Coordinates of C-alpha atoms and ligand atoms in Angstrom, one line a residue:
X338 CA 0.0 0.0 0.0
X339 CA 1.0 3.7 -0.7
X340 CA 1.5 6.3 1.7
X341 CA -1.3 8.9 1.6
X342 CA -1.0 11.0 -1.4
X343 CA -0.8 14.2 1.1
X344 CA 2.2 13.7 3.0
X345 CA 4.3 13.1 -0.7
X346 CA 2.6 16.4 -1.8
X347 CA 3.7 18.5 1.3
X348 CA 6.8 17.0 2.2
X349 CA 10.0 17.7 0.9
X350 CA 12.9 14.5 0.2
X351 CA 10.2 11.6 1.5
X352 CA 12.6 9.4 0.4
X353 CA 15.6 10.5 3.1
X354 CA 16.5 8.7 6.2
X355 CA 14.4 10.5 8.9
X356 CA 16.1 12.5 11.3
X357 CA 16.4 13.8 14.9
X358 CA 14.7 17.2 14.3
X359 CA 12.6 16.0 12.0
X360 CA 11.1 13.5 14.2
X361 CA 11.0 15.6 17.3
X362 CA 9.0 18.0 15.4
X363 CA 6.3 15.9 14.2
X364 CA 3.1 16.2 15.8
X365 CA 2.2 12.7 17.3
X366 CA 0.7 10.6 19.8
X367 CA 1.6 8.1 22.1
X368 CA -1.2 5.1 22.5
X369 CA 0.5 2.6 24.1
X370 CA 2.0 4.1 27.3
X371 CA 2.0 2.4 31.1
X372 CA 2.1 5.4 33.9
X373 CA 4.1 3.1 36.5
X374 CA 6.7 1.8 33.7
X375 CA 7.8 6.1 33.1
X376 CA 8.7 6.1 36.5
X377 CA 12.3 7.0 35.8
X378 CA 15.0 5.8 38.8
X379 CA 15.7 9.5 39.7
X380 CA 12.1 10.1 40.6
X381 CA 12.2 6.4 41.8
X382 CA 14.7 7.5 45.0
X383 CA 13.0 10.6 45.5
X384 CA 9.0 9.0 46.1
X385 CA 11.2 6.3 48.2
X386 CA 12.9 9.1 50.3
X387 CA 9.8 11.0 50.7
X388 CA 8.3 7.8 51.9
X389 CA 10.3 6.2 54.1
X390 CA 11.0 3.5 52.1
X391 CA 14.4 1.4 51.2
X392 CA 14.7 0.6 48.2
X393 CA 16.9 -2.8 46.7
X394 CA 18.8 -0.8 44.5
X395 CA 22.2 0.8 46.3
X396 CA 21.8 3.5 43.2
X397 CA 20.6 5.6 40.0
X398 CA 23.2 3.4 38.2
X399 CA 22.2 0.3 39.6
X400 CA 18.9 0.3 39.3
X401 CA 19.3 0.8 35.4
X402 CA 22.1 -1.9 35.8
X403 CA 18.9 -4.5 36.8
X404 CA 17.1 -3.5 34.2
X405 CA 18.8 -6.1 31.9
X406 CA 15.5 -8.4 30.4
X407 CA 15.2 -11.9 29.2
X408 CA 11.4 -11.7 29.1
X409 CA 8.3 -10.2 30.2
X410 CA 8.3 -11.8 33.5
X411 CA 11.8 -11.0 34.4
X412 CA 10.6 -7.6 33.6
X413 CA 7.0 -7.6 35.7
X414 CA 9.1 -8.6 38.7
X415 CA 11.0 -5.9 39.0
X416 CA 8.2 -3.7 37.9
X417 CA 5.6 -4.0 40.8
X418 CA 8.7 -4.1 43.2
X419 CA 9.3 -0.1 41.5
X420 CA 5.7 0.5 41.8
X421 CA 5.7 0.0 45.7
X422 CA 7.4 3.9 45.9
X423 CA 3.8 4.9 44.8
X424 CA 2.3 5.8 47.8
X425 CA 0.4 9.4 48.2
X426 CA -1.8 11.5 45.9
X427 CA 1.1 13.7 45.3
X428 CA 3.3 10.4 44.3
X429 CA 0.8 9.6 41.3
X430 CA 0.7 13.3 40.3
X431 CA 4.3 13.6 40.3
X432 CA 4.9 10.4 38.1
X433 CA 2.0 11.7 35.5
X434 CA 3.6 15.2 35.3
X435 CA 6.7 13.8 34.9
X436 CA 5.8 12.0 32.0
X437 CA 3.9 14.7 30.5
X438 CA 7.4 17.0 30.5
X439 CA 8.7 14.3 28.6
X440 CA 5.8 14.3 26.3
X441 CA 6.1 17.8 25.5
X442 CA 10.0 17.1 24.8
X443 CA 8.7 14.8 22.1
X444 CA 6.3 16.4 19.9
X445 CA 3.9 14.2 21.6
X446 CA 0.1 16.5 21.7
X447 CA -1.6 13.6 23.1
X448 CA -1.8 10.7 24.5
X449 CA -3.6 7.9 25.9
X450 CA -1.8 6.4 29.0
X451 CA -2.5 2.9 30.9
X452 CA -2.3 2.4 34.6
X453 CA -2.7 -0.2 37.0
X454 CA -5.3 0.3 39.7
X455 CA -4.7 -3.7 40.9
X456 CA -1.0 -3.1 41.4
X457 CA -1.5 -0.2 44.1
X458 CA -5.0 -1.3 45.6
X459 CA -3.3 -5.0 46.1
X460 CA -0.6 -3.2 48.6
X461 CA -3.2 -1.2 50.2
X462 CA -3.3 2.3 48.2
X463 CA -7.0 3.5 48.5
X464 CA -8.2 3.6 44.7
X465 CA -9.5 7.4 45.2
X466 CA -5.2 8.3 45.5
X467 CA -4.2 6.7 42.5
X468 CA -7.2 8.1 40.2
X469 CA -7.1 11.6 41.9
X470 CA -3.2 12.3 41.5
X471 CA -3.4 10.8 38.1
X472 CA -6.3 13.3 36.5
X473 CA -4.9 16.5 38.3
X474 CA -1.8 15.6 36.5
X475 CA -3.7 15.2 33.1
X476 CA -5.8 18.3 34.2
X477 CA -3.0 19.8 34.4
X478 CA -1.1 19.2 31.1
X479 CA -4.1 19.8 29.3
X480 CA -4.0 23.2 30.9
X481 CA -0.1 24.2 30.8
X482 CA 1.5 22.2 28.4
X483 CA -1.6 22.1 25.9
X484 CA -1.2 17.8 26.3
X485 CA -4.0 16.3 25.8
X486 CA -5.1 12.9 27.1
X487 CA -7.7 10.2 27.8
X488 CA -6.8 7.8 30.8
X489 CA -6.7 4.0 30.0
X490 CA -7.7 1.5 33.2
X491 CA -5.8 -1.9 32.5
X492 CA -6.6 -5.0 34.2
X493 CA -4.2 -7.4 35.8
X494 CA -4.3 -10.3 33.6
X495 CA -2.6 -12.8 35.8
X496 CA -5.1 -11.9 38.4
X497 CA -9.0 -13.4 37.9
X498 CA -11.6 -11.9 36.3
X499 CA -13.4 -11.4 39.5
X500 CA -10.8 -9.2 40.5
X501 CA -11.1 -7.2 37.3
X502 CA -15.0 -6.8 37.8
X503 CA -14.1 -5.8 41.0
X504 CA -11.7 -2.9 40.0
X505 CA -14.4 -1.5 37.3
X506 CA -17.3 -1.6 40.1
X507 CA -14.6 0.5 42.4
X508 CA -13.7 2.7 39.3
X509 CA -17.2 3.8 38.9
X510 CA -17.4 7.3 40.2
X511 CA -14.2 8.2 37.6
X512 CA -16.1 6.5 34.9
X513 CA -16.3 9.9 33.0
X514 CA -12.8 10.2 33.9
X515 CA -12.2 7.5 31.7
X516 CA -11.4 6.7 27.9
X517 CA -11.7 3.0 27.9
X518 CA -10.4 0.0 29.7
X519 CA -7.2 -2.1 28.6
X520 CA -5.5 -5.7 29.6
X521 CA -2.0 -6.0 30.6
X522 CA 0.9 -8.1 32.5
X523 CA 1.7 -11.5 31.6
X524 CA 0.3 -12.5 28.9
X525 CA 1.4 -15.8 28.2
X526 CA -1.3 -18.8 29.8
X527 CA -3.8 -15.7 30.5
X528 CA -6.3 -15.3 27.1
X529 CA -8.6 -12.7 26.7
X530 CA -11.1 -14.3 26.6
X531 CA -11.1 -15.1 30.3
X532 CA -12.1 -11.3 30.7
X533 CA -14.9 -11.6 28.4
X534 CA -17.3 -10.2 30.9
X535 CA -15.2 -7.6 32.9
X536 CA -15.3 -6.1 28.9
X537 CA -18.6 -6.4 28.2
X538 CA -19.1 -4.5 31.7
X539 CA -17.2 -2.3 31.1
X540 CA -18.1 -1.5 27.1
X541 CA -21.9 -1.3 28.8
X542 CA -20.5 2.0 31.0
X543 CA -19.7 3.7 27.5
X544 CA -16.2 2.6 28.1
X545 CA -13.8 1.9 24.7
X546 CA -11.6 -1.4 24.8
X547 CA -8.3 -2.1 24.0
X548 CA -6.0 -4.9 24.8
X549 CA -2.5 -6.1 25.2
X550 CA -2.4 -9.2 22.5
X551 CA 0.5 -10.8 20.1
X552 CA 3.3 -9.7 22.2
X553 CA 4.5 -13.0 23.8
X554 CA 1.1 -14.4 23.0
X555 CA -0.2 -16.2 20.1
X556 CA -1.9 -15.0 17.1
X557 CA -4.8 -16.1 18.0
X558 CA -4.9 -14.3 21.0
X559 CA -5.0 -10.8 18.6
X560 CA -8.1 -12.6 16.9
X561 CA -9.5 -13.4 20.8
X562 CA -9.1 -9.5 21.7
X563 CA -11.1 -8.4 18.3
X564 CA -14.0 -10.7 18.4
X565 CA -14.1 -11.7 22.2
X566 CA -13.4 -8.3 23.8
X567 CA -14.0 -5.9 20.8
X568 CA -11.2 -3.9 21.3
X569 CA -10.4 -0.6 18.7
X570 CA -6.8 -1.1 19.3
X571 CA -4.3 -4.0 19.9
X572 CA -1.8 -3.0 21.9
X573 CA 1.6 -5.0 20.6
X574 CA -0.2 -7.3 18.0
X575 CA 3.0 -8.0 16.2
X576 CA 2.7 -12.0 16.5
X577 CA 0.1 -10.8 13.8
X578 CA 3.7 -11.6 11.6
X579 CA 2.6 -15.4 11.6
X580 CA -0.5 -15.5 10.2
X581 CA -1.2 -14.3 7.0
X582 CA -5.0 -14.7 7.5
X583 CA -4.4 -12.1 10.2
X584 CA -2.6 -9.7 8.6
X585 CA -5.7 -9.7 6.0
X586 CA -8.2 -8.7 8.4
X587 CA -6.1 -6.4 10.3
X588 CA -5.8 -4.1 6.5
X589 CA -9.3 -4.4 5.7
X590 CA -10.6 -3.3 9.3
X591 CA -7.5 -0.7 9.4
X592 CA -7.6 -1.8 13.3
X593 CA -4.3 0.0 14.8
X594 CA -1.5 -1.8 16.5
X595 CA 0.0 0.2 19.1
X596 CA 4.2 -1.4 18.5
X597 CA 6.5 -0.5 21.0
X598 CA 9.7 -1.6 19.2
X599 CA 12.3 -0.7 21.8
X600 CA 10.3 -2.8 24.9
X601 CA 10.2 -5.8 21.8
X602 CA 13.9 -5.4 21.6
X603 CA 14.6 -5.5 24.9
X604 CA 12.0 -8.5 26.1
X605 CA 13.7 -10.2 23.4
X606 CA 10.1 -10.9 21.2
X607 CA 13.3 -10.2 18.3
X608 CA 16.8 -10.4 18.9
X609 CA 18.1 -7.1 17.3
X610 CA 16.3 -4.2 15.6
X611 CA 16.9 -4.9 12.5
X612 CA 14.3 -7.9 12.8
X613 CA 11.4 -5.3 13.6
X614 CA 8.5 -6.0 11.2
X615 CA 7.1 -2.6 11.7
X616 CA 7.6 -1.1 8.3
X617 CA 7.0 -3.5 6.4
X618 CA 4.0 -4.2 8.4
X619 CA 3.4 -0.4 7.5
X620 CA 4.0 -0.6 4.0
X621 CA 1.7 -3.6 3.5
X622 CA -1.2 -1.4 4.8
X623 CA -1.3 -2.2 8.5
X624 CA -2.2 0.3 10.7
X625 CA 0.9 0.5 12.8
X626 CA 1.9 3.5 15.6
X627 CA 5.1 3.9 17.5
X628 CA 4.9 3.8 21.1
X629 CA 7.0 3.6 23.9
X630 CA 5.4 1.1 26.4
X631 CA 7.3 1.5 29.9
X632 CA 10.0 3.9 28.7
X633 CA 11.7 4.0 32.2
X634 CA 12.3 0.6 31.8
X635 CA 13.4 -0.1 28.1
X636 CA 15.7 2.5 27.7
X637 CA 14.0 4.6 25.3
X638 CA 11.0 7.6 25.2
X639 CA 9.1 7.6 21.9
X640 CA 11.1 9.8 20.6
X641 CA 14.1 7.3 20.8
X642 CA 11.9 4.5 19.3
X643 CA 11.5 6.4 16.2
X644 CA 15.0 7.1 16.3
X645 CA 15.4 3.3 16.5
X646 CA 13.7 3.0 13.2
X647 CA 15.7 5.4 11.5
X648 CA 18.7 3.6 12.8
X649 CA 18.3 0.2 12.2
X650 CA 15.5 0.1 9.7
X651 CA 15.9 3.1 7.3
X652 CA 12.6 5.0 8.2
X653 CA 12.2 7.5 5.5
X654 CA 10.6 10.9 6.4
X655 CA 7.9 9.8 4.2
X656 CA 7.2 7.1 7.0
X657 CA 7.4 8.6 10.1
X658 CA 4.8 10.8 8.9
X659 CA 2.9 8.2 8.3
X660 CA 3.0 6.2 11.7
X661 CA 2.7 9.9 13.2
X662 CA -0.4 10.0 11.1
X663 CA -1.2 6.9 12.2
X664 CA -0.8 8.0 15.9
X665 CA -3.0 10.9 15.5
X666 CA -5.9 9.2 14.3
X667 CA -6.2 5.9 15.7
X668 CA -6.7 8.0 19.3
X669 CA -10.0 8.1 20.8
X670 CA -9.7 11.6 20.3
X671 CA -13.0 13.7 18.5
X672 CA -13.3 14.0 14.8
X673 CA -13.0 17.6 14.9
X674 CA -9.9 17.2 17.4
X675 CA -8.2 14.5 14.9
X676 CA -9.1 17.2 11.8
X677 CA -7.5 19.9 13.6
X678 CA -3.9 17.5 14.2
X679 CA -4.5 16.5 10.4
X680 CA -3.6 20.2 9.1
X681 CA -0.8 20.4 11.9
X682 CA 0.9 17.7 10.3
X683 CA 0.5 19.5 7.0
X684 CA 1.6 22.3 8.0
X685 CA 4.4 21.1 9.4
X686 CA 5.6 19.0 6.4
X687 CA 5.4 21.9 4.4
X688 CA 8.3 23.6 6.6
X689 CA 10.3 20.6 7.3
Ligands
LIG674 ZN1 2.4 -2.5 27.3

């Protein structure tokens, strides 16, 4: 499939390796975001000295020293352990607006980030902190930076479905709060079809679905999340690579996949960069974005996953406009909103 006529209209050289300024500049979004995995090791000490709390890690430099993968579990382990520094209303605002300073490093005008009720009510947390420090934060980057957002409640997937219904009953009162509900952690041995009706619950609040599928997990798993759980967006999907019927339906539906090459690196889903089927995903008509998953963790914002691309993979301008594009309109964002972005982008191709 071809690019969309208007980005080789306003775009000078679409055909050249896409750069730093380049990228930085492009209007985007980030989909595919988890609040607890930007909690970078700096801010990590800080929460843990305003808390009380001692940490395993001796230093800055160590922690990132631990943060050497060989899966997603090895990775979930050391994740909730990090998590635990999130205590206090103040704790969740300072990790959002945190994040939100790095969006607006990035280009990024919106985005869509996950979090994790289960892993803070689990240790205790009242629900109330997390969602209150969380949406001042967003408020609040709305308001200064000009971010704007729609929050994402993930379940726990290695945790049951009763727990799941039991989250979205105690999420109620935020329900407006909301953009729609998601599925994360381990994926492997925990289908998504055992939250078929923690979905359907939550689709009847007005809620939107998404779900982590195709990471570690099968293919079929991706067909599971469309037809069982009617998600809009896969989060990952990239497993869609081994089957051909798959990668059918995903171009005819145009259903996004939210990629997070750097996190795929480093989990070791592929070995090196260079074995990222992203673009030619991309240039066979999927509808691929660039995210950067738990960024804190994987070495790399979004901006440094595009950078990736350009790297290892020869991104052209021509297609980081196009998974930019991509970003922009597969957010659950308003059509008037996703218009506006439309004619930023060409605007800004006609400069760059
Ligand atoms: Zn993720």
């Amino acid at each position: 499939m071809n690019a969309p006529a208007w980005i080789d209209q306003h775009l000078k050289n679409p055909d050249a390796i896409a750069d730093e300024a380049f990228l930085r500049g492009l209007p985007k979004a980030e989909l595919h975001l988890h609040l607890e995995g930007a909690l970078e090791p700096e801010l990590m000490f800080a929460l843990a000295q305003r808390n009380g709390i001692e940490l395993p890690f001796a230093s800055v430099d160590a922690v990132r020293e631990a943060y050497d993968f060989h899966n997603l579990q090895s990775f979930l382990d050391i994740y909730y352990r990090c998590a635990d520094v999130l205590r206090t209303e103040q704790d969740f605002y300072d990790l959002t607006w945190s994040y939100l300073l790095q969006c607006q490093r990035q280009g990024v005008v919106h985005t869509e980030p996950f979090f994790d009720p289960q892993t803070h009510t689990d240790r205790g947390i009242d629900i109330d902190v997390v969602f209150t420090g969380i949406l001042r934060a967003l408020r609040d980057g709305e308001q200064q930076l000009g971010i704007s957002s729609g929050l994402i409640l993930c379940f726990l997937r290695h945790l049951s479905e009763e727990a799941a219904l039991a989250t979205l009953d105690a999420a109620k009162p935020y329900v407006n709060d909301l953009v729609a509900v998601g599925l994360d952690s381990s994926e492997v041995g925990h289908p998504p079809l055992k939250f078929e009706q923690a979905f359907a619950q939550a689709r009847e609040l007005g809620l939107k679905a998404v779900a982590h599928a195709g990471e570690e997990g099968p293919a079929q798993y991706i067909w599971d999340a469309m037809d069982g759980l009617k998600v809009e967006r896969v989060d990952h999907g990239v497993r869609c690579t081994d089957d051909p019927e798959l990668i059918k339906n995903l171009i005819k539906t145009q259903m996004p996949l939210t990629v997070c090459p750097l996190s795929n690196t480093r989990l070791k889903v592929y070995q090196h960069m260079s074995e990222h089927p992203i673009l030619t995903l991309l240039e066979q008509g999927v509808r691929v974005t660039v995210n950067s998953d738990d960024p804190a963790f994987f070495g790399g914002d979004v901006m440094q996953n595009y950078l990736a691309l350009a790297e290892h993979l020869t991104m052209t301008r021509r297609q980081a406009a196009w998974l930019a594009d991509h970003s922009l309109t597969s957010s659950f964002a308003s059509d008037a909103q996703i218009a506006a972005w439309r004619q930023q982008m060409i605007d800004y191709l006609a400069q760059a």
